[in-house]
Amino acid sequence: MEPKSNPRSHPSQFAAVIAGNIDGRTDNVRYRQRQFHRLQSSILRHLTELKEAISQDSGHSVEEVQTEVCLALKETRSHYSSLSLEKSVKVEYRVARGQDNLDRKKGAGIVYIIPTTHTIFYSVIAAVSAALAAGNCTIVELPKTTSRVTALLRTMLTEALDSDTFAISDSRPDEDFLQTTLVLDQQLPERLVASTTLKSPSALRTVAVVDRTANLQEAAVDLLRARFAFDGGSPYAPDVVLVNQFCMQPFVELVMKHVAKHLASDNSGAHPFPKRPRQSSVLDQIHSVEGAKVIVSGTGWGVALLQNR
């Protein structure tokens, strides 16, 4: 994506990234591969400190912290594996051989990332890895806060990635600059004025469906795990489960059975960090809804049955 306005009007801290985008620095596959090597090395070098920071900031269990870190590393590996030096060389010399290059791919230019606060380490690494693999320069919005993970990300990313193609923004730049970028908005708190915006509306309700062909045992276990993992704060945790009426009763019985097991195991290995207060949920209003029945509930959670909705 080519700049649409005078680069001199853009924030001075982004001057190097703008120049790197104009030069096409990230078009070279070998360059991107080296950036991935440096990124992974930086993560592994700060691994212990990183896990402690995630645990302290979020209050997640040891297993949940390990899951977030492993998935982030898996993202870097997956995107790195998509790069092929041999293929890129063949594509580069197509014109010299008199061949058409009809499937040529080029990055958007500069990707401006606004990460979500939930599992922020994974959210940032996944987005940066995807942008880097596609041949883009990247700017990540990471305001200076008391978060240890944010501080570590600022350190790790700046020491690992080339300052000519990567930068960190302390605050939201003006609309003129955003118009020259591809904005990846994982928060969606407000409408952004940008030429192109990829949105991930994490505030929307997540719905799961259990039909009559489902394996009810696996469905109950997986849905409970998804709902209670990460202290129930995941934006992708199911808020509502739609169940086929022919399998409603056995499904509810399985949920009752496994929710007790899950909470018992969770309490036995509880971590010392306090849980963050939840926002208003469907369960808070369920008692006043006609045709609703709370089957079982506890502090901050519950299983309710709604009919004729």
Short mmCIF file of C-alpha atoms in Angstrom, two decimals:
data_model
loop_
_atom_site.label_atom_id
_atom_site.label_comp_id
_atom_site.label_asym_id
_atom_site.label_seq_id
_atom_site.Cartn_x
_atom_site.Cartn_y
_atom_site.Cartn_z
CA MET A 1 0.00 0.00 0.00
CA GLU A 2 1.71 3.16 -1.20
CA PRO A 3 1.70 6.28 0.98
CA LYS A 4 -1.03 8.72 -0.08
CA SER A 5 0.35 11.83 1.55
CA ASN A 6 3.62 13.56 2.14
CA PRO A 7 5.82 11.37 4.41
CA ARG A 8 7.10 14.56 6.06
CA SER A 9 3.66 15.06 7.60
CA HIS A 10 3.77 11.71 9.38
CA PRO A 11 4.99 11.14 12.96
CA SER A 12 8.78 11.36 13.11
CA GLN A 13 9.11 8.04 14.97
CA PHE A 14 7.66 6.27 11.93
CA ALA A 15 10.00 7.88 9.39
CA ALA A 16 12.29 4.84 9.20
CA VAL A 17 9.36 2.46 8.72
CA ILE A 18 7.87 4.64 5.99
CA ALA A 19 11.24 4.71 4.24
CA GLY A 20 11.60 0.94 4.63
CA ASN A 21 8.18 0.45 3.07
CA ILE A 22 9.05 2.68 0.11
CA ASP A 23 12.32 0.77 -0.40
CA GLY A 24 10.47 -2.55 -0.38
CA ARG A 25 12.76 -3.89 2.35
CA THR A 26 10.38 -6.68 3.35
CA ASP A 27 9.89 -7.96 -0.21
CA ASN A 28 12.98 -10.13 0.20
CA VAL A 29 12.12 -13.58 1.60
CA ARG A 30 15.56 -14.11 3.12
CA TYR A 31 15.16 -10.84 5.03
CA ARG A 32 11.82 -12.00 6.44
CA GLN A 33 13.29 -15.35 7.44
CA ARG A 34 16.08 -13.63 9.36
CA GLN A 35 13.51 -11.48 11.15
CA PHE A 36 11.63 -14.60 12.21
CA HIS A 37 14.85 -16.17 13.55
CA ARG A 38 15.57 -13.06 15.60
CA LEU A 39 11.98 -12.87 16.87
CA GLN A 40 11.95 -16.47 18.06
CA SER A 41 15.39 -16.13 19.68
CA SER A 42 14.21 -13.05 21.57
CA ILE A 43 11.11 -14.86 22.85
CA LEU A 44 13.13 -17.86 24.03
CA ARG A 45 15.70 -15.61 25.68
CA HIS A 46 12.99 -13.93 27.78
CA LEU A 47 10.85 -17.05 28.22
CA THR A 48 11.02 -17.41 32.02
CA GLU A 49 10.50 -13.72 32.63
CA LEU A 50 7.69 -13.71 30.11
CA LYS A 51 5.76 -16.53 31.80
CA GLU A 52 6.06 -14.80 35.16
CA ALA A 53 4.81 -11.54 33.66
CA ILE A 54 1.78 -13.17 32.01
CA SER A 55 0.90 -14.96 35.25
CA GLN A 56 1.20 -11.78 37.30
CA ASP A 57 -0.77 -9.60 34.88
CA SER A 58 -3.59 -12.02 34.11
CA GLY A 59 -3.77 -14.39 37.09
CA HIS A 60 -3.99 -17.34 34.72
CA SER A 61 -2.93 -20.82 35.78
CA VAL A 62 0.45 -22.31 34.90
CA GLU A 63 -1.15 -24.46 32.20
CA GLU A 64 -2.95 -21.49 30.66
CA VAL A 65 0.22 -19.40 30.60
CA GLN A 66 2.10 -22.28 28.99
CA THR A 67 -0.68 -22.63 26.42
CA GLU A 68 -0.50 -18.96 25.45
CA VAL A 69 3.28 -19.05 25.03
CA CYS A 70 3.25 -22.31 23.06
CA LEU A 71 0.53 -21.08 20.72
CA ALA A 72 2.47 -17.86 20.11
CA LEU A 73 5.61 -19.83 19.22
CA LYS A 74 3.49 -22.07 17.00
CA GLU A 75 2.30 -18.98 15.12
CA THR A 76 5.88 -17.89 14.40
CA ARG A 77 6.78 -21.36 13.19
CA SER A 78 3.68 -21.68 11.02
CA HIS A 79 4.21 -18.36 9.27
CA TYR A 80 7.94 -18.97 8.91
CA SER A 81 7.20 -22.31 7.24
CA SER A 82 5.09 -20.52 4.64
CA LEU A 83 8.21 -18.77 3.31
CA SER A 84 10.19 -20.54 0.59
CA LEU A 85 13.43 -19.01 -0.66
CA GLU A 86 13.60 -21.42 -3.58
CA LYS A 87 10.10 -20.52 -4.73
CA SER A 88 10.73 -16.79 -4.35
CA VAL A 89 13.86 -17.00 -6.53
CA LYS A 90 11.93 -18.82 -9.26
CA VAL A 91 9.20 -16.18 -9.15
CA GLU A 92 11.75 -13.35 -9.22
CA TYR A 93 13.33 -14.61 -12.45
CA ARG A 94 10.11 -15.33 -14.32
CA VAL A 95 10.31 -12.08 -16.25
CA ALA A 96 13.94 -12.77 -17.21
CA ARG A 97 12.81 -16.10 -18.63
CA GLY A 98 9.96 -14.51 -20.54
CA GLN A 99 7.31 -15.93 -18.21
CA ASP A 100 4.25 -14.13 -16.88
CA ASN A 101 4.00 -13.49 -13.14
CA LEU A 102 0.23 -13.50 -12.86
CA ASP A 103 0.12 -14.81 -9.28
CA ARG A 104 2.51 -12.20 -7.87
CA LYS A 105 1.72 -11.28 -4.29
CA LYS A 106 2.73 -8.11 -2.48
CA GLY A 107 2.18 -7.01 1.08
CA ALA A 108 -0.23 -4.24 2.03
CA GLY A 109 2.69 -1.98 2.95
CA ILE A 110 2.49 -0.82 6.56
CA VAL A 111 0.27 -2.75 8.98
CA TYR A 112 -0.83 -0.87 12.10
CA ILE A 113 -1.81 -3.35 14.84
CA ILE A 114 -4.13 -2.48 17.73
CA PRO A 115 -3.93 -5.60 19.95
CA THR A 116 -6.59 -6.84 22.32
CA THR A 117 -5.79 -6.85 26.03
CA HIS A 118 -6.81 -10.50 26.44
CA THR A 119 -3.77 -12.79 26.03
CA ILE A 120 -1.93 -9.77 24.69
CA PHE A 121 1.34 -11.66 24.18
CA TYR A 122 -0.25 -14.19 21.83
CA SER A 123 -2.37 -11.51 20.15
CA VAL A 124 0.66 -9.37 19.32
CA ILE A 125 2.98 -12.19 18.24
CA ALA A 126 0.32 -13.79 16.02
CA ALA A 127 -0.47 -10.50 14.28
CA VAL A 128 3.19 -9.48 13.86
CA SER A 129 4.08 -12.92 12.48
CA ALA A 130 1.28 -12.82 9.91
CA ALA A 131 2.18 -9.29 8.83
CA LEU A 132 5.88 -10.15 8.55
CA ALA A 133 5.29 -13.33 6.56
CA ALA A 134 3.13 -11.39 4.08
CA GLY A 135 5.96 -8.92 3.46
CA ASN A 136 4.75 -5.90 5.43
CA CYS A 137 6.31 -3.29 7.64
CA THR A 138 4.64 -3.31 11.05
CA ILE A 139 3.70 -0.83 13.76
CA VAL A 140 2.23 -2.12 17.04
CA GLU A 141 0.27 0.14 19.36
CA LEU A 142 1.58 -0.58 22.87
CA PRO A 143 0.99 2.34 25.26
CA LYS A 144 3.21 2.56 28.31
CA THR A 145 1.26 1.00 31.17
CA THR A 146 1.92 -0.90 34.39
CA SER A 147 1.54 -4.20 32.52
CA ARG A 148 4.71 -6.30 32.72
CA VAL A 149 3.80 -8.16 29.54
CA THR A 150 3.46 -4.92 27.59
CA ALA A 151 6.83 -3.73 28.87
CA LEU A 152 8.43 -7.04 27.91
CA LEU A 153 6.87 -6.95 24.46
CA ARG A 154 8.27 -3.48 23.89
CA THR A 155 11.73 -4.72 24.86
CA MET A 156 11.62 -8.02 22.99
CA LEU A 157 10.21 -6.71 19.74
CA THR A 158 12.43 -3.66 19.45
CA GLU A 159 15.61 -5.63 20.13
CA ALA A 160 14.64 -8.42 17.72
CA LEU A 161 13.10 -6.68 14.72
CA ASP A 162 14.70 -4.23 12.30
CA SER A 163 13.87 -0.61 13.17
CA ASP A 164 13.57 0.14 9.44
CA THR A 165 10.54 -2.13 9.15
CA PHE A 166 9.12 -2.27 12.68
CA ALA A 167 8.11 0.32 15.27
CA ILE A 168 6.07 0.64 18.44
CA SER A 169 3.54 3.41 18.90
CA ASP A 170 2.85 4.84 22.36
CA SER A 171 -0.38 6.47 21.22
CA ARG A 172 -2.81 6.49 18.29
CA PRO A 173 -1.42 8.47 15.32
CA ASP A 174 -3.58 10.90 13.37
CA GLU A 175 -6.06 9.90 10.70
CA ASP A 176 -3.81 11.08 7.87
CA PHE A 177 -1.22 8.48 8.79
CA LEU A 178 -3.76 5.69 9.39
CA GLN A 179 -5.10 6.33 5.89
CA THR A 180 -1.74 5.12 4.51
CA THR A 181 -1.80 1.85 6.46
CA LEU A 182 -3.72 -1.37 6.83
CA VAL A 183 -5.19 -1.22 10.34
CA LEU A 184 -5.65 -4.50 12.21
CA ASP A 185 -8.05 -3.63 15.02
CA GLN A 186 -8.48 -6.39 17.61
CA GLN A 187 -10.36 -4.11 20.03
CA LEU A 188 -12.96 -2.28 17.91
CA PRO A 189 -13.82 0.31 20.59
CA GLU A 190 -14.59 2.96 18.00
CA ARG A 191 -14.78 3.49 14.27
CA LEU A 192 -11.36 4.24 12.80
CA VAL A 193 -10.80 6.33 9.72
CA ALA A 194 -8.42 4.23 7.63
CA SER A 195 -8.14 3.23 4.01
CA THR A 196 -8.42 -0.45 4.95
CA THR A 197 -9.30 -1.94 8.34
CA LEU A 198 -9.43 -5.57 9.43
CA LYS A 199 -11.72 -5.82 12.44
CA SER A 200 -12.05 -8.50 15.09
CA PRO A 201 -15.11 -7.53 17.18
CA SER A 202 -14.27 -9.32 20.42
CA ALA A 203 -17.19 -7.75 22.30
CA LEU A 204 -19.80 -9.70 20.36
CA ARG A 205 -21.54 -12.74 21.86
CA THR A 206 -20.13 -16.16 20.94
CA VAL A 207 -22.69 -18.85 20.15
CA ALA A 208 -22.10 -22.62 20.12
CA VAL A 209 -24.48 -25.11 18.53
CA VAL A 210 -25.04 -28.72 19.67
CA ASP A 211 -27.18 -30.57 17.15
CA ARG A 212 -28.69 -34.05 17.40
CA THR A 213 -25.73 -35.66 15.58
CA ALA A 214 -23.16 -34.32 18.07
CA ASN A 215 -21.07 -36.42 20.44
CA LEU A 216 -22.66 -35.07 23.62
CA GLN A 217 -19.86 -36.24 25.90
CA GLU A 218 -17.19 -34.43 23.89
CA ALA A 219 -19.42 -31.39 23.37
CA ALA A 220 -20.05 -30.96 27.10
CA VAL A 221 -16.37 -31.32 28.02
CA ASP A 222 -15.10 -29.02 25.26
CA LEU A 223 -17.68 -26.30 25.84
CA LEU A 224 -17.07 -26.25 29.60
CA ARG A 225 -13.34 -26.10 29.06
CA ALA A 226 -13.75 -23.23 26.59
CA ARG A 227 -16.07 -21.35 28.95
CA PHE A 228 -14.01 -21.65 32.13
CA ALA A 229 -10.48 -21.44 30.68
CA PHE A 230 -8.56 -18.19 31.16
CA ASP A 231 -10.85 -17.24 34.05
CA GLY A 232 -13.79 -17.13 31.63
CA GLY A 233 -12.40 -13.99 30.03
CA SER A 234 -11.72 -15.23 26.52
CA PRO A 235 -13.68 -13.26 23.88
CA TYR A 236 -14.21 -16.56 22.06
CA ALA A 237 -15.60 -18.45 25.06
CA PRO A 238 -19.19 -19.54 24.35
CA ASP A 239 -21.75 -17.17 25.88
CA VAL A 240 -24.79 -19.09 24.65
CA VAL A 241 -25.17 -22.76 23.67
CA LEU A 242 -28.03 -23.70 21.35
CA VAL A 243 -28.98 -27.36 21.87
CA ASN A 244 -31.32 -29.49 19.78
CA GLN A 245 -34.38 -30.33 21.89
CA PHE A 246 -34.04 -34.08 21.27
CA CYS A 247 -30.66 -34.17 23.05
CA MET A 248 -31.28 -31.39 25.56
CA GLN A 249 -31.79 -33.54 28.66
CA PRO A 250 -28.75 -35.84 28.25
CA PHE A 251 -26.59 -32.84 27.35
CA VAL A 252 -27.67 -30.93 30.46
CA GLU A 253 -26.94 -33.99 32.62
CA LEU A 254 -23.44 -34.26 31.16
CA VAL A 255 -22.85 -30.56 31.74
CA MET A 256 -23.91 -30.93 35.39
CA LYS A 257 -21.59 -33.89 35.78
CA HIS A 258 -18.51 -32.30 34.25
CA VAL A 259 -18.96 -28.80 35.65
CA ALA A 260 -18.61 -30.24 39.16
CA LYS A 261 -15.43 -32.08 38.18
CA HIS A 262 -14.00 -29.02 36.48
CA LEU A 263 -14.62 -26.70 39.42
CA ALA A 264 -13.25 -29.24 41.89
CA SER A 265 -9.99 -29.61 39.97
CA ASP A 266 -9.78 -25.86 39.43
CA ASN A 267 -10.17 -25.10 43.13
CA SER A 268 -7.57 -27.67 44.14
CA GLY A 269 -4.94 -26.03 41.95
CA ALA A 270 -6.02 -22.45 42.40
CA HIS A 271 -3.35 -19.84 41.90
CA PRO A 272 -2.77 -17.01 44.39
CA PHE A 273 -3.62 -14.24 41.96
CA PRO A 274 -7.01 -12.51 42.32
CA LYS A 275 -9.48 -12.88 39.49
CA ARG A 276 -10.43 -9.81 37.55
CA PRO A 277 -14.04 -8.62 37.92
CA ARG A 278 -16.28 -9.69 35.06
CA GLN A 279 -18.51 -7.41 33.06
CA SER A 280 -22.29 -7.78 33.06
CA SER A 281 -23.25 -11.12 31.53
CA VAL A 282 -26.34 -12.93 30.33
CA LEU A 283 -26.51 -14.76 33.66
CA ASP A 284 -26.93 -11.48 35.55
CA GLN A 285 -30.29 -10.93 33.86
CA ILE A 286 -31.47 -14.52 33.61
CA HIS A 287 -33.68 -14.54 36.72
CA SER A 288 -36.03 -11.92 35.26
CA VAL A 289 -36.43 -13.66 31.90
CA GLU A 290 -39.64 -15.60 31.34
CA GLY A 291 -39.05 -19.27 30.53
CA ALA A 292 -35.53 -19.25 31.99
CA LYS A 293 -34.34 -21.62 34.69
CA VAL A 294 -31.00 -21.55 36.49
CA ILE A 295 -29.96 -25.18 36.94
CA VAL A 296 -26.80 -24.62 38.96
CA SER A 297 -24.70 -21.57 39.75
CA GLY A 298 -21.73 -20.36 41.74
CA THR A 299 -19.66 -17.23 42.20
CA GLY A 300 -19.36 -15.63 38.78
CA TRP A 301 -20.74 -18.60 36.83
CA GLY A 302 -23.89 -20.59 36.25
CA VAL A 303 -25.72 -23.01 33.98
CA ALA A 304 -29.15 -21.85 32.86
CA LEU A 305 -31.82 -23.39 30.64
CA LEU A 306 -33.82 -21.12 28.33
CA GLN A 307 -36.80 -22.35 26.33
CA ASN A 308 -39.02 -20.75 23.69
CA ARG A 309 -36.49 -18.04 22.86
#
